[in-house]
mmCIF file of C-alpha atoms in Angstrom:
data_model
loop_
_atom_site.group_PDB
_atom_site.id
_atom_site.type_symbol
_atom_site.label_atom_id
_atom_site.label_comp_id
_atom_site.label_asym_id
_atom_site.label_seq_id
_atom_site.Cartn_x
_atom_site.Cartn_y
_atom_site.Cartn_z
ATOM 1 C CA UNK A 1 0.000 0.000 0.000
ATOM 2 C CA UNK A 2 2.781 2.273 0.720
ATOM 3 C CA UNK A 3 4.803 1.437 -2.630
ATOM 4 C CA UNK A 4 1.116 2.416 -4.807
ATOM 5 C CA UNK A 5 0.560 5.238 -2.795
ATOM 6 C CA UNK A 6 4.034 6.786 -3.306
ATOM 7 C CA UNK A 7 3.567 5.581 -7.394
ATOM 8 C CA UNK A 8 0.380 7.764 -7.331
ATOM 9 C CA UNK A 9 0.715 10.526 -5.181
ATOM 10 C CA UNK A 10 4.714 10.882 -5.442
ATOM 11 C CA UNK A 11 5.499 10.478 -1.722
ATOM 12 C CA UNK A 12 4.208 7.262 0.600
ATOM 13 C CA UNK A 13 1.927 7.410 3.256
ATOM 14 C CA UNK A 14 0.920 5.250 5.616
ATOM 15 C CA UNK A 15 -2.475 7.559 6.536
ATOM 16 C CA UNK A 16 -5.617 5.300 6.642
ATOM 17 C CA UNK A 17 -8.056 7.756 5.405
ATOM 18 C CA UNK A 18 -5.754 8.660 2.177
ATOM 19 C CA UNK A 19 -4.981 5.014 2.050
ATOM 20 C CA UNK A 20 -8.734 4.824 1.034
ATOM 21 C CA UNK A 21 -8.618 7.381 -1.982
ATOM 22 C CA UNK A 22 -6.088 5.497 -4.136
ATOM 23 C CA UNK A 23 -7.056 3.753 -7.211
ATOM 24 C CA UNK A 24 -6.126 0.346 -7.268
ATOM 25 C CA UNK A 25 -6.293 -2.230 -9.836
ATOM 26 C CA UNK A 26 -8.840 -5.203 -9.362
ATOM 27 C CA UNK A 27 -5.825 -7.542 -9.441
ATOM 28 C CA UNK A 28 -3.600 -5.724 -6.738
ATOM 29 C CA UNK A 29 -6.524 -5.150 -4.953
ATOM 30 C CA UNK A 30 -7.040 -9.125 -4.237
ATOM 31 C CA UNK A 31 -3.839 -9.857 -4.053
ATOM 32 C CA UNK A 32 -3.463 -7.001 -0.967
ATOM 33 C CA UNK A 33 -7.080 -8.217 0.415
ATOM 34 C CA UNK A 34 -5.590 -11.722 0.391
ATOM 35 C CA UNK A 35 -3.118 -10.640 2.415
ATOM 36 C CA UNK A 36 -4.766 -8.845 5.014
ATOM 37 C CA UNK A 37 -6.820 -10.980 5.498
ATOM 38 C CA UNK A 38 -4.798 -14.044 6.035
ATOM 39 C CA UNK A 39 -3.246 -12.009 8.922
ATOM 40 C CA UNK A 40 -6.535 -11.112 10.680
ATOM 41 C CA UNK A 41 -7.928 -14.662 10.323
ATOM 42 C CA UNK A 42 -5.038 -15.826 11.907
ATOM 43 C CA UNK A 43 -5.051 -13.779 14.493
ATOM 44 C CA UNK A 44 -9.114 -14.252 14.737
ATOM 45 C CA UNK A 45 -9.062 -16.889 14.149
ATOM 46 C CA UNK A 46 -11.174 -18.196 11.170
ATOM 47 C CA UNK A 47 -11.032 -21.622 9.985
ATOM 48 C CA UNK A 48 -8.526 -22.807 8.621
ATOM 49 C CA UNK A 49 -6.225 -20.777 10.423
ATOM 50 C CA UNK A 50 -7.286 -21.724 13.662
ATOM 51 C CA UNK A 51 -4.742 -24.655 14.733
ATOM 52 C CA UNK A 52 -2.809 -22.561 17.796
ATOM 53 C CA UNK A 53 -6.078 -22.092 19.405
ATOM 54 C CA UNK A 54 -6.372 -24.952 21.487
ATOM 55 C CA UNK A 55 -3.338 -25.299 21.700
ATOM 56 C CA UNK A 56 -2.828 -21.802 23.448
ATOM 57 C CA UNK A 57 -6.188 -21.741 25.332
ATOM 58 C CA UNK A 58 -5.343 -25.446 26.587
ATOM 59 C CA UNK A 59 -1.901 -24.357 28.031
ATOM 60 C CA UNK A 60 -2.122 -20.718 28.607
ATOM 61 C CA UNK A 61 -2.976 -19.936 32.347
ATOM 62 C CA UNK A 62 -6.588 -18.650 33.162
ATOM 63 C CA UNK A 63 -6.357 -15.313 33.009
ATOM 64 C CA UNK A 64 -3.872 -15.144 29.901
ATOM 65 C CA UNK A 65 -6.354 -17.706 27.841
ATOM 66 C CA UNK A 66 -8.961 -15.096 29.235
ATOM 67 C CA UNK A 67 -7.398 -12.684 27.421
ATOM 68 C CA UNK A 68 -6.297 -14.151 24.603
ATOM 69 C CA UNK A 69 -9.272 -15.390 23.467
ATOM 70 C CA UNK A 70 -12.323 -13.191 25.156
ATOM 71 C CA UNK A 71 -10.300 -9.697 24.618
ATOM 72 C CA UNK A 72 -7.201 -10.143 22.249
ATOM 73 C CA UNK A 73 -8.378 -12.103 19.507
ATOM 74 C CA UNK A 74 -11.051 -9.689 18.641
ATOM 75 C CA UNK A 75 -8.493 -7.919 16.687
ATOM 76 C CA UNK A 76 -8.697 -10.285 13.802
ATOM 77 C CA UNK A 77 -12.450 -10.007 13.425
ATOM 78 C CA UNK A 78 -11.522 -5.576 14.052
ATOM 79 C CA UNK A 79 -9.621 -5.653 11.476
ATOM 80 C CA UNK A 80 -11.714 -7.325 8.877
ATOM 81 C CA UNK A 81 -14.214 -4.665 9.655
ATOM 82 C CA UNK A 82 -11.917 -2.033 10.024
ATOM 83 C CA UNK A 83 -9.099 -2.269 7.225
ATOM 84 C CA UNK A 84 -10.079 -5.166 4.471
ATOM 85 C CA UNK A 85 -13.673 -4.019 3.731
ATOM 86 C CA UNK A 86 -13.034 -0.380 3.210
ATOM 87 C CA UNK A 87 -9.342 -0.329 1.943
ATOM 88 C CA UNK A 88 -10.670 -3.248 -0.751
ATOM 89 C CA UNK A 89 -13.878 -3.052 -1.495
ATOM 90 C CA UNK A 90 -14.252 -4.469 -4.541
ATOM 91 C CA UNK A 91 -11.983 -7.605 -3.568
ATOM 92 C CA UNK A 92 -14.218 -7.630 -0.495
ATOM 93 C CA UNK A 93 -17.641 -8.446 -2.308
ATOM 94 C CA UNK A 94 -15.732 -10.961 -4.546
ATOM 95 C CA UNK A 95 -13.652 -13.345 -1.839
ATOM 96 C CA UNK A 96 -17.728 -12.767 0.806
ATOM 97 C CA UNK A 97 -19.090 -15.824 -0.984
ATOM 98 C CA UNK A 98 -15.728 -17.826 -0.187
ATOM 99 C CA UNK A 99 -15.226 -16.064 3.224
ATOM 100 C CA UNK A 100 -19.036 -17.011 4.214
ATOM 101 C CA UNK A 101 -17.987 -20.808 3.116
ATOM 102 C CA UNK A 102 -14.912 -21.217 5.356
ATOM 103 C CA UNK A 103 -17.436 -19.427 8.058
ATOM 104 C CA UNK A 104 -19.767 -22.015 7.892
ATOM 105 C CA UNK A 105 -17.657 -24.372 7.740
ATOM 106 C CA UNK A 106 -16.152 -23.584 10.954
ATOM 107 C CA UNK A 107 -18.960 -22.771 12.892
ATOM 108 C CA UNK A 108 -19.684 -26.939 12.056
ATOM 109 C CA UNK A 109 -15.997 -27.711 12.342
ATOM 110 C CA UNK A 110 -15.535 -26.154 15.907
ATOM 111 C CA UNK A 111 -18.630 -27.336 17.432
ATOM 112 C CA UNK A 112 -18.352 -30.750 16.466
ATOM 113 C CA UNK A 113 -14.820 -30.528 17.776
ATOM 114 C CA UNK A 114 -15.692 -28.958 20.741
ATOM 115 C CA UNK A 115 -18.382 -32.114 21.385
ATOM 116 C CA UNK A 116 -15.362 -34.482 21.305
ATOM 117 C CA UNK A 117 -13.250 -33.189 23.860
ATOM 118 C CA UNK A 118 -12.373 -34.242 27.816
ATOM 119 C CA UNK A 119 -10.140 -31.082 28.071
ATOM 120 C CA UNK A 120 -12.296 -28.557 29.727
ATOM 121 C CA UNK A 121 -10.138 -25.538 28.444
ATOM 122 C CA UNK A 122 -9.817 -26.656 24.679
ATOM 123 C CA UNK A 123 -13.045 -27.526 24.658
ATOM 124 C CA UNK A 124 -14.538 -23.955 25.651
ATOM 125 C CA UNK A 125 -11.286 -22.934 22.975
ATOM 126 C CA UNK A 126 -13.078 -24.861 20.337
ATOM 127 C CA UNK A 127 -16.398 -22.894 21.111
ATOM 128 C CA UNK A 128 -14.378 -20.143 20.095
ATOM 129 C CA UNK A 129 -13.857 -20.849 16.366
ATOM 130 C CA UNK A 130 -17.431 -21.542 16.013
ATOM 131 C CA UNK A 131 -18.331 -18.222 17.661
ATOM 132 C CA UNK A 132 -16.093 -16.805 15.564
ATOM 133 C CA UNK A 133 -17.382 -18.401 12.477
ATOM 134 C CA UNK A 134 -20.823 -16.307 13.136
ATOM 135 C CA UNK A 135 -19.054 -12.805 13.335
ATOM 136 C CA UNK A 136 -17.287 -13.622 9.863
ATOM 137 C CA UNK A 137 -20.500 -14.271 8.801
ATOM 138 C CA UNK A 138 -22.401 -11.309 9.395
ATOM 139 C CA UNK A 139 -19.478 -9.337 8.004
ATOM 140 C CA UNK A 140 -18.789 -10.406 5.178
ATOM 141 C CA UNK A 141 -22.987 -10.878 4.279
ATOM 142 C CA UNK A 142 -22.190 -7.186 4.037
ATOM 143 C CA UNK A 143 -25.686 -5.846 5.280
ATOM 144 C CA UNK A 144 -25.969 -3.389 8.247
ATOM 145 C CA UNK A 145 -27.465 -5.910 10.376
ATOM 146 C CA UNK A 146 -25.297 -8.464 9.777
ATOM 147 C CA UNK A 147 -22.195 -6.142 10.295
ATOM 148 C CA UNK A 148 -24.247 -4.572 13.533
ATOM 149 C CA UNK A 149 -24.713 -8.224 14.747
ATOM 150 C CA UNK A 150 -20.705 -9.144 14.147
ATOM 151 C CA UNK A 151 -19.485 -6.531 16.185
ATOM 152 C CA UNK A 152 -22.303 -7.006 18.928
ATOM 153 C CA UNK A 153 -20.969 -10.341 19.002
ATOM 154 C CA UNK A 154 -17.544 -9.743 19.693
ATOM 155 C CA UNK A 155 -18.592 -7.720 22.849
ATOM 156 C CA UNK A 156 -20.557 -10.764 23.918
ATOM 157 C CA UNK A 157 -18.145 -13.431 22.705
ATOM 158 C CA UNK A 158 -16.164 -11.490 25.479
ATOM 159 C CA UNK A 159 -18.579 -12.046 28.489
ATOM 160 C CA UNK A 160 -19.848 -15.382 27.549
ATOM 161 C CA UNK A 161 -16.057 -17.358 26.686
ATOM 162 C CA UNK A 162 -14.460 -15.065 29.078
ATOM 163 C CA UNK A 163 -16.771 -16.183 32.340
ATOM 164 C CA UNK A 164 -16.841 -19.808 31.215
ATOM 165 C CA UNK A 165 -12.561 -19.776 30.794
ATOM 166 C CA UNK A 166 -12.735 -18.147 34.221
ATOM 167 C CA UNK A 167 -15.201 -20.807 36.169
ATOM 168 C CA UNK A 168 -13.313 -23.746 34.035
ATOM 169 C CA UNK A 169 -9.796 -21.942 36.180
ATOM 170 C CA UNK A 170 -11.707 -22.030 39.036
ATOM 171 C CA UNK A 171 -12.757 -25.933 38.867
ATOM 172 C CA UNK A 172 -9.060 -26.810 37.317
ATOM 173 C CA UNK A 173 -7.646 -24.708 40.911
ATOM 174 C CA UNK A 174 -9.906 -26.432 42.652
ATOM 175 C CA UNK A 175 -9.217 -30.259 41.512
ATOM 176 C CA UNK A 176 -6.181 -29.526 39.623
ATOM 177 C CA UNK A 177 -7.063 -31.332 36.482
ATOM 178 C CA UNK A 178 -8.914 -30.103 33.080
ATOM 179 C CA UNK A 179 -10.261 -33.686 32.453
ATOM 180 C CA UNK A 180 -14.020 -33.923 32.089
ATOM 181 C CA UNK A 181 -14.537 -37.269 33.741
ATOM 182 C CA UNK A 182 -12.444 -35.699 36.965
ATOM 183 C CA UNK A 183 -16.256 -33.778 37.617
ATOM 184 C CA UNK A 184 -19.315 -34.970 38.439
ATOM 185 C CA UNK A 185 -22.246 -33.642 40.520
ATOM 186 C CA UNK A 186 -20.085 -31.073 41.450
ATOM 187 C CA UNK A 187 -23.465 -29.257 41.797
ATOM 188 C CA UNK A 188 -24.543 -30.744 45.136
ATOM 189 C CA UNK A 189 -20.776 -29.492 46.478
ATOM 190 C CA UNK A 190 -20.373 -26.168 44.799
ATOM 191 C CA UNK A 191 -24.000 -25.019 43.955
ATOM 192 C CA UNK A 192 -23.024 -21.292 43.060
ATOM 193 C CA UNK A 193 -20.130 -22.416 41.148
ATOM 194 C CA UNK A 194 -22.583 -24.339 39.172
ATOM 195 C CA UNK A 195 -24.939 -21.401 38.762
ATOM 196 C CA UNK A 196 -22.098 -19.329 37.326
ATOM 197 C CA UNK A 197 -21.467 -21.985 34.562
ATOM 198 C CA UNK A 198 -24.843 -23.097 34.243
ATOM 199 C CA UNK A 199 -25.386 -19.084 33.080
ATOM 200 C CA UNK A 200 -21.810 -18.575 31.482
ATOM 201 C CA UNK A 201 -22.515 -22.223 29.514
ATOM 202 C CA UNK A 202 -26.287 -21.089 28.079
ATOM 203 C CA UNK A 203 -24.615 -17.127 27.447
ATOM 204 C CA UNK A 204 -22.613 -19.039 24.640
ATOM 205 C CA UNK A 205 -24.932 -21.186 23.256
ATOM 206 C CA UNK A 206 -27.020 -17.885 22.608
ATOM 207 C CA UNK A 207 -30.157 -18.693 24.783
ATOM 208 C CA UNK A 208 -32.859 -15.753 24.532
ATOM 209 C CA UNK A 209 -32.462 -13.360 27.167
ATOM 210 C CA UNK A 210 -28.679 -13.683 27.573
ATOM 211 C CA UNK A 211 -26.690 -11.358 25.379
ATOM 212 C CA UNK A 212 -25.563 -13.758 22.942
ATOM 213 C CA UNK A 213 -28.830 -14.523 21.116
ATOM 214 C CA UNK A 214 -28.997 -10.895 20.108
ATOM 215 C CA UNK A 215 -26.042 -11.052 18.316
ATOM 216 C CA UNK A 216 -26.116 -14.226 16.732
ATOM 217 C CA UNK A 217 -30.168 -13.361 15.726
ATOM 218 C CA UNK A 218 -29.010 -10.028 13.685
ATOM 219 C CA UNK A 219 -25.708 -12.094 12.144
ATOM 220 C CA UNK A 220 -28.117 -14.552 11.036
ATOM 221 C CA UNK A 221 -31.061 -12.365 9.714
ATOM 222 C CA UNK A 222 -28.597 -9.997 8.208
ATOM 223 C CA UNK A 223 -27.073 -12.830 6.318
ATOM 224 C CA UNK A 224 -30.481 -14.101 5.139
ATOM 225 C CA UNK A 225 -31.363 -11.465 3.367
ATOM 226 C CA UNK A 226 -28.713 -11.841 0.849
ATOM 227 C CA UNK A 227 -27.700 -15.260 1.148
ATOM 228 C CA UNK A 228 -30.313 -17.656 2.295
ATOM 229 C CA UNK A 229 -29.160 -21.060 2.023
ATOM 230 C CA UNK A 230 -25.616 -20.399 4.470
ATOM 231 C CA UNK A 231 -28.054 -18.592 6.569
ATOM 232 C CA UNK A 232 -30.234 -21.658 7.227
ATOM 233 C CA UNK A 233 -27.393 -24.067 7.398
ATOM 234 C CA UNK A 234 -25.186 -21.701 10.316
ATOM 235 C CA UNK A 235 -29.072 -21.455 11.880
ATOM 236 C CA UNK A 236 -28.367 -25.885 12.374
ATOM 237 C CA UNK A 237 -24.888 -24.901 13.404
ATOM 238 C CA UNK A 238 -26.612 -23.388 16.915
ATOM 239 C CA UNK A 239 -28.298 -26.753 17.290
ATOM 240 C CA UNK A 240 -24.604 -28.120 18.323
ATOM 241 C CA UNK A 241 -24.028 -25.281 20.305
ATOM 242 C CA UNK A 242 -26.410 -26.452 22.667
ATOM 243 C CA UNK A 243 -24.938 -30.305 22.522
ATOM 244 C CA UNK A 244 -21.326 -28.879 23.728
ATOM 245 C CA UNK A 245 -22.492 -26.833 26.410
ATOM 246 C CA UNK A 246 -25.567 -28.926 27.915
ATOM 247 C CA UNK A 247 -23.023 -32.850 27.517
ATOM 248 C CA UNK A 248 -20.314 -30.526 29.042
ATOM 249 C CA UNK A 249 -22.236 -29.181 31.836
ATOM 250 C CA UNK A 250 -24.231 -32.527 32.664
ATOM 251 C CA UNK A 251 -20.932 -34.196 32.934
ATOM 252 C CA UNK A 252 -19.262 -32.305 35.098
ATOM 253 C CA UNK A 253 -22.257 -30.516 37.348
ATOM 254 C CA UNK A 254 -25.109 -33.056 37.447
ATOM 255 C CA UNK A 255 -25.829 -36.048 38.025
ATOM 256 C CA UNK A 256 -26.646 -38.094 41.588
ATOM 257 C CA UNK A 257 -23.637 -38.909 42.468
ATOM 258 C CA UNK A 258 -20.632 -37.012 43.623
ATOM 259 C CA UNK A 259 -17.234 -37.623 42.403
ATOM 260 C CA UNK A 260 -15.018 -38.851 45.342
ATOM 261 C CA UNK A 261 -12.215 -36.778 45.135
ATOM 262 C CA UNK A 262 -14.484 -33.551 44.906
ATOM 263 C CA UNK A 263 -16.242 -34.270 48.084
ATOM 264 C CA UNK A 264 -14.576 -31.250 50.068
ATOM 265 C CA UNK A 265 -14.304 -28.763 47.201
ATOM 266 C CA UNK A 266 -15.119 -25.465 48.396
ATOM 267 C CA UNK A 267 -17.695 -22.927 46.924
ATOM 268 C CA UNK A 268 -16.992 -19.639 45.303
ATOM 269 C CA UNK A 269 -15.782 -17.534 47.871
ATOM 270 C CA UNK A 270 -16.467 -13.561 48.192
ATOM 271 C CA UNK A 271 -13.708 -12.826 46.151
ATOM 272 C CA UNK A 272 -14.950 -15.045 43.527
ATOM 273 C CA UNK A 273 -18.236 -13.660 43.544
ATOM 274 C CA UNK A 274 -17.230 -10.243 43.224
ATOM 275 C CA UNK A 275 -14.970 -11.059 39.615
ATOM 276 C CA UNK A 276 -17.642 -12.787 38.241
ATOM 277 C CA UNK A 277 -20.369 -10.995 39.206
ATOM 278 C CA UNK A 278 -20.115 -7.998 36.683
ATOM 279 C CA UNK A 279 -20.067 -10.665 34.106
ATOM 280 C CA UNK A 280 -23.044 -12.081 35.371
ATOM 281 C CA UNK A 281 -24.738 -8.910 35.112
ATOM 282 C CA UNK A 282 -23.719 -7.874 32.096
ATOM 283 C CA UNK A 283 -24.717 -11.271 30.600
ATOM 284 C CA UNK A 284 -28.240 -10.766 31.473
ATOM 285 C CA UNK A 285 -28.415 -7.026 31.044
ATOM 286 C CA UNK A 286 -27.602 -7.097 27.310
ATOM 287 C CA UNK A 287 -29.991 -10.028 26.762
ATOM 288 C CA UNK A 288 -32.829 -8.294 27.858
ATOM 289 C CA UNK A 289 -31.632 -4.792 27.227
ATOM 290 C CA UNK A 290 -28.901 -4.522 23.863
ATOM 291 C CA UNK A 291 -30.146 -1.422 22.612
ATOM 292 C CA UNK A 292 -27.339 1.391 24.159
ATOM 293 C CA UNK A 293 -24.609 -1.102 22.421
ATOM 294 C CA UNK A 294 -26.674 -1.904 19.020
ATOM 295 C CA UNK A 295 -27.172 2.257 19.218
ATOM 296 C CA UNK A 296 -23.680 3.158 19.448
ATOM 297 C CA UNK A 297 -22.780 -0.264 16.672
ATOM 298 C CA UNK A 298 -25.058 0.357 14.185
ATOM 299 C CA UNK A 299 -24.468 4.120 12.665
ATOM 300 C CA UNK A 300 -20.855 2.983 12.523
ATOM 301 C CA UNK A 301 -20.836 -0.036 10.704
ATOM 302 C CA UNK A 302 -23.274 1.523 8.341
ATOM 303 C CA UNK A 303 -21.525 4.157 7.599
ATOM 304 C CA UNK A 304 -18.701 1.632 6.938
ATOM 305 C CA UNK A 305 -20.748 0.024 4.403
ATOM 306 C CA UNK A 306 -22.298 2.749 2.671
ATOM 307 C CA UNK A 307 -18.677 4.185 2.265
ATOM 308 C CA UNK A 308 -17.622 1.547 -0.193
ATOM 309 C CA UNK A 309 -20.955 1.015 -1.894
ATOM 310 C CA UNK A 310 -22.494 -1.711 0.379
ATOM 311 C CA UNK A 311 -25.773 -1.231 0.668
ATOM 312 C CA UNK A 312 -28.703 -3.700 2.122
ATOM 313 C CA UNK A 313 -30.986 -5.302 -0.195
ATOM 314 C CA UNK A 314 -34.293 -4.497 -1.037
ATOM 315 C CA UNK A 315 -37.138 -5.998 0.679
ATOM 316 C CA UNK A 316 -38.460 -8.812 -1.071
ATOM 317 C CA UNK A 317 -41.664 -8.926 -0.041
ATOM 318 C CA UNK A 318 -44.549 -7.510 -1.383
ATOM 319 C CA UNK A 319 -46.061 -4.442 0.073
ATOM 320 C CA UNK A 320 -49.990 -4.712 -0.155
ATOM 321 C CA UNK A 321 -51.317 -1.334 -2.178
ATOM 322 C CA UNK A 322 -53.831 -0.809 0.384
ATOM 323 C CA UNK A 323 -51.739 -0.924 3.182
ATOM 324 C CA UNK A 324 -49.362 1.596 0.941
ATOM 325 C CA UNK A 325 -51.740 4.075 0.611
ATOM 326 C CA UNK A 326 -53.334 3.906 4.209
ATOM 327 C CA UNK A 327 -49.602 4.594 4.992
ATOM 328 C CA UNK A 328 -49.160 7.420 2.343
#
């Protein structure tokens, strides 16, 4: 970018907003989309640039995996947003149809993955990639909703895989180890622990009323509009979602009895209730009440849009000509 704006405007810049002004050729233009966009879906990440994931949520302590994947790996999905749809536009609208397949694909890919696992922490690491398949999605379906619903989702990918990385540290401190078959009825011993995942578990797999379903409703209906078919195929991708969480959280929280070794395992203690506790709130809050965030979202990633010629489709349906003119 530097090397074609020095060719065209006789000195390079690295400025963003006269970054956007240049002409570029088609051709450069998805070569340099290519690029960027490698990067940020490695750093996302997107399948099939996921494979340090679970490795580094799996080894990382608590609160770096906490970070890493609730806070830090929003930069890939920023940066889609941010740089690759208005620096290439036109590159943009021709690699969404094969940015929306590897979406869907790993919104399947990392749920089914996530089903298969013992390890607490790559498990809830493999939730990631299918969370993160959904905010690809609705940005690259390139309609305000779906763009509104992929950065709403980011802030609630947060909260949801941030709490649930923090009450798998607490079990792991607790027991000291991340299998799934070290747990069982842990419920009857640690009944607000149980609460806390029991919340942070249904928060990811987007139950109404926790913040997560309004993000992964607008993805989807935003990504309807213009492409129907992945829409309805990531809407049977949520259908796992609830497999991974419920199978994790039977085997480790219900059941009658009590495994032996997790007889004296303590509660959450104050402390512990006061760190997770904003999370909690915040988890229901924007379930019931998203419209301050959506407010401050939406005008943004419009604009965004409408910038480089994005605009939302038409309504399909018909209008009725009585209804019209009672409106008129």
């Amino acid at each position: 970018l530097y090397v074609i704006s020095a060719d065209q405007l006789g000195t390079g810049t690295f400025d963003f907003a006269t970054l956007r002004q240049l002409e570029i050729t088609p051709g450069v233009q998805k070569l340099l989309f290519l690029g960027f966009f490698v990067a940020f879906a490695i750093k996302a990440p997107l399948f099939p640039f996921h494979t340090w994931l679970p490795d580094a949520g799996a080894q990382s302590p608590t609160g770096g995996a906490i970070l890493l994947v609730g806070v830090l790996d929003k930069v890939g999905t920023f940066g889609l947003i941010r740089y690759c749809i208005p620096l290439f536009p036109k590159a943009s609208s021709y690699f969404a149809p094969m940015v929306l397949a590897l979406a869907v694909i790993g919104i399947f890919y990392g749920a089914l993955l996530a089903i298969g696992q013992r390890d607490m922490k790559r498990l809830v690491a493999y939730t990631s990639l299918a969370h993160f398949g959904f905010i690809a999605l609705g940005t690259f379906a390139l309609t305000s909703q779906g763009g509104t619903g992929a950065v709403l989702y980011m802030v609630n990918h947060g909260l949801s895989t941030g709490l649930l990385f923090l009450v798998v540290g607490f079990l792991v401190a607790r027991r000291g180890s991340r299998d799934v078959g070290a747990y069982g009825g842990m419920a009857q011993v640690t009944p607000v622990l149980a609460g806390v995942f029991l919340i942070a578990g249904l928060s990811s797999l987007a139950l109404p009323g926790l913040n997560s379903f309004v993000s992964e409703f607008l993805v989807l209906v935003g990504t309807f509009t213009r492409y129907r078919a992945l829409a309805i195929v990531a809407t049977c991708g949520m259908v796992l979602a609830a497999i991974y969480i419920l199978y994790l959280y039977q085997r480790t929280m219900t059941g009658p009895l009590v495994h032996e070794e997790a007889r004296g395992v303590l509660d959450l203690s104050v402390r512990e209730k006061i760190v997770v506790a904003p999370m909690v709130v915040l988890i229901i809050a924007l379930g019931v009440y998203p419209k301050p965030l959506i407010d401050i979202i939406r005008p943004t990633v419009t604009a965004t849009f409408v910038d480089v010629g994005h605009t939302d489709p038409a309504p399909t349906a018909p209008v009725n000509a009585s209804q019209a003119g009672g409106h008129s």
